Amino acid sequence: MPDPYATSRAAGERIEALYGRPLIELAAGAEPGGMLYALLDSLDALQYADRGVVFHTEQLHRLSAPERAIGSVEATHITDAARRLSRAVTTREAHAQVLGNVLQSLGRVSGDPSASVTCVAVPAASSPLPAHSR
């Protein structure tokens, strides 16, 4: 199974590359209303959505295990689990798309205000970025 957290991990690495510091340090200094705060909040939402996808996938696997007898009640639970998984994947992909688009539009800027501003393109992730955990 592919790494379900690959997209959110890539988004975190891109944020670290933009700001030149680890996420933990960035989070300590992020102020509401700023771009960094918005990026970290979006990353958090993406990670939360990632966990939802993993949870609902595991739930669906448990409910549909080969050794389980599946009657009408179990079929209803399996259908509900599949619906919840679908919703979780859709949510994750939406968060990933938005965060990916924002990160793609940003470039690293020198911390010295007197230095000339040079934007560096941040390569897009191979897949949309997943949502950040809460």
mmCIF file of N, CA and C in Angstrom, residues 8 16 27 33 39 42 46 51 54 63 68 72 76 88 95 99 106 109-111 117-118 123-124:
data_model
loop_
_atom_site.group_PDB
_atom_site.id
_atom_site.type_symbol
_atom_site.label_atom_id
_atom_site.label_comp_id
_atom_site.label_asym_id
_atom_site.label_seq_id
_atom_site.Cartn_x
_atom_site.Cartn_y
_atom_site.Cartn_z
ATOM 1 N N SER A 8 1.081 14.969 2.517
ATOM 2 C CA SER A 8 1.213 15.934 3.614
ATOM 3 C C SER A 8 2.674 16.069 4.037
ATOM 4 N N GLU A 16 8.910 23.947 4.937
ATOM 5 C CA GLU A 16 10.229 24.090 5.573
ATOM 6 C C GLU A 16 11.241 24.687 4.597
ATOM 7 N N ALA A 27 5.963 26.810 13.567
ATOM 8 C CA ALA A 27 4.681 26.829 14.271
ATOM 9 C C ALA A 27 4.758 27.688 15.532
ATOM 10 N N GLY A 33 -3.330 35.340 10.966
ATOM 11 C CA GLY A 33 -3.476 36.372 9.952
ATOM 12 C C GLY A 33 -2.344 36.413 8.954
ATOM 13 N N LEU A 39 -0.570 28.686 5.991
ATOM 14 C CA LEU A 39 0.037 27.479 5.438
ATOM 15 C C LEU A 39 0.049 26.346 6.458
ATOM 16 N N SER A 42 -3.436 25.017 6.965
ATOM 17 C CA SER A 42 -3.815 24.171 5.829
ATOM 18 C C SER A 42 -3.113 22.820 5.896
ATOM 19 N N LEU A 46 -4.804 19.108 6.182
ATOM 20 C CA LEU A 46 -4.433 18.024 5.273
ATOM 21 C C LEU A 46 -4.021 16.778 6.050
ATOM 22 N N ARG A 51 -5.346 11.229 8.161
ATOM 23 C CA ARG A 51 -5.691 10.276 9.229
ATOM 24 C C ARG A 51 -7.100 9.732 9.052
ATOM 25 N N VAL A 54 -6.983 6.995 6.402
ATOM 26 C CA VAL A 54 -6.394 5.777 6.962
ATOM 27 C C VAL A 54 -7.402 5.083 7.878
ATOM 28 N N LEU A 63 -14.404 -4.537 8.397
ATOM 29 C CA LEU A 63 -15.786 -4.938 8.150
ATOM 30 C C LEU A 63 -15.926 -5.948 7.014
ATOM 31 N N ARG A 68 -15.258 -12.849 8.048
ATOM 32 C CA ARG A 68 -16.514 -12.333 8.612
ATOM 33 C C ARG A 68 -17.707 -12.766 7.767
ATOM 34 N N SER A 72 -27.298 -8.693 6.092
ATOM 35 C CA SER A 72 -27.846 -7.390 5.684
ATOM 36 C C SER A 72 -27.359 -6.254 6.588
ATOM 37 N N THR A 76 -24.889 -3.111 5.375
ATOM 38 C CA THR A 76 -25.196 -1.703 5.610
ATOM 39 C C THR A 76 -23.983 -0.992 6.209
ATOM 40 N N ALA A 88 -13.895 11.046 2.907
ATOM 41 C CA ALA A 88 -12.584 11.391 3.469
ATOM 42 C C ALA A 88 -11.551 11.614 2.363
ATOM 43 N N HIS A 95 -8.150 19.527 0.120
ATOM 44 C CA HIS A 95 -7.123 20.216 0.917
ATOM 45 C C HIS A 95 -5.771 20.161 0.196
ATOM 46 N N LEU A 99 -3.699 23.548 -0.973
ATOM 47 C CA LEU A 99 -2.375 23.772 -0.391
ATOM 48 C C LEU A 99 -1.292 23.644 -1.457
ATOM 49 N N LEU A 106 4.278 30.173 -4.368
ATOM 50 C CA LEU A 106 5.206 30.883 -3.486
ATOM 51 C C LEU A 106 6.653 30.561 -3.820
ATOM 52 N N VAL A 109 12.042 33.944 -0.226
ATOM 53 C CA VAL A 109 12.531 35.320 -0.278
ATOM 54 C C VAL A 109 13.594 35.483 0.788
ATOM 55 N N SER A 110 14.641 36.221 0.471
ATOM 56 C CA SER A 110 15.720 36.471 1.425
ATOM 57 C C SER A 110 15.168 37.187 2.652
ATOM 58 N N GLY A 111 15.707 36.892 3.828
ATOM 59 C CA GLY A 111 15.276 37.545 5.064
ATOM 60 C C GLY A 111 15.749 38.977 5.170
ATOM 61 N N VAL A 117 14.794 40.901 -4.180
ATOM 62 C CA VAL A 117 13.843 39.808 -4.002
ATOM 63 C C VAL A 117 13.991 38.842 -5.161
ATOM 64 N N THR A 118 14.264 37.600 -4.818
ATOM 65 C CA THR A 118 14.391 36.561 -5.827
ATOM 66 C C THR A 118 13.418 35.453 -5.488
ATOM 67 N N PRO A 123 8.980 23.150 -6.827
ATOM 68 C CA PRO A 123 8.423 22.130 -7.712
ATOM 69 C C PRO A 123 7.132 21.552 -7.149
ATOM 70 N N ALA A 124 6.197 21.286 -8.033
ATOM 71 C CA ALA A 124 4.914 20.713 -7.623
ATOM 72 C C ALA A 124 5.126 19.274 -7.191
#
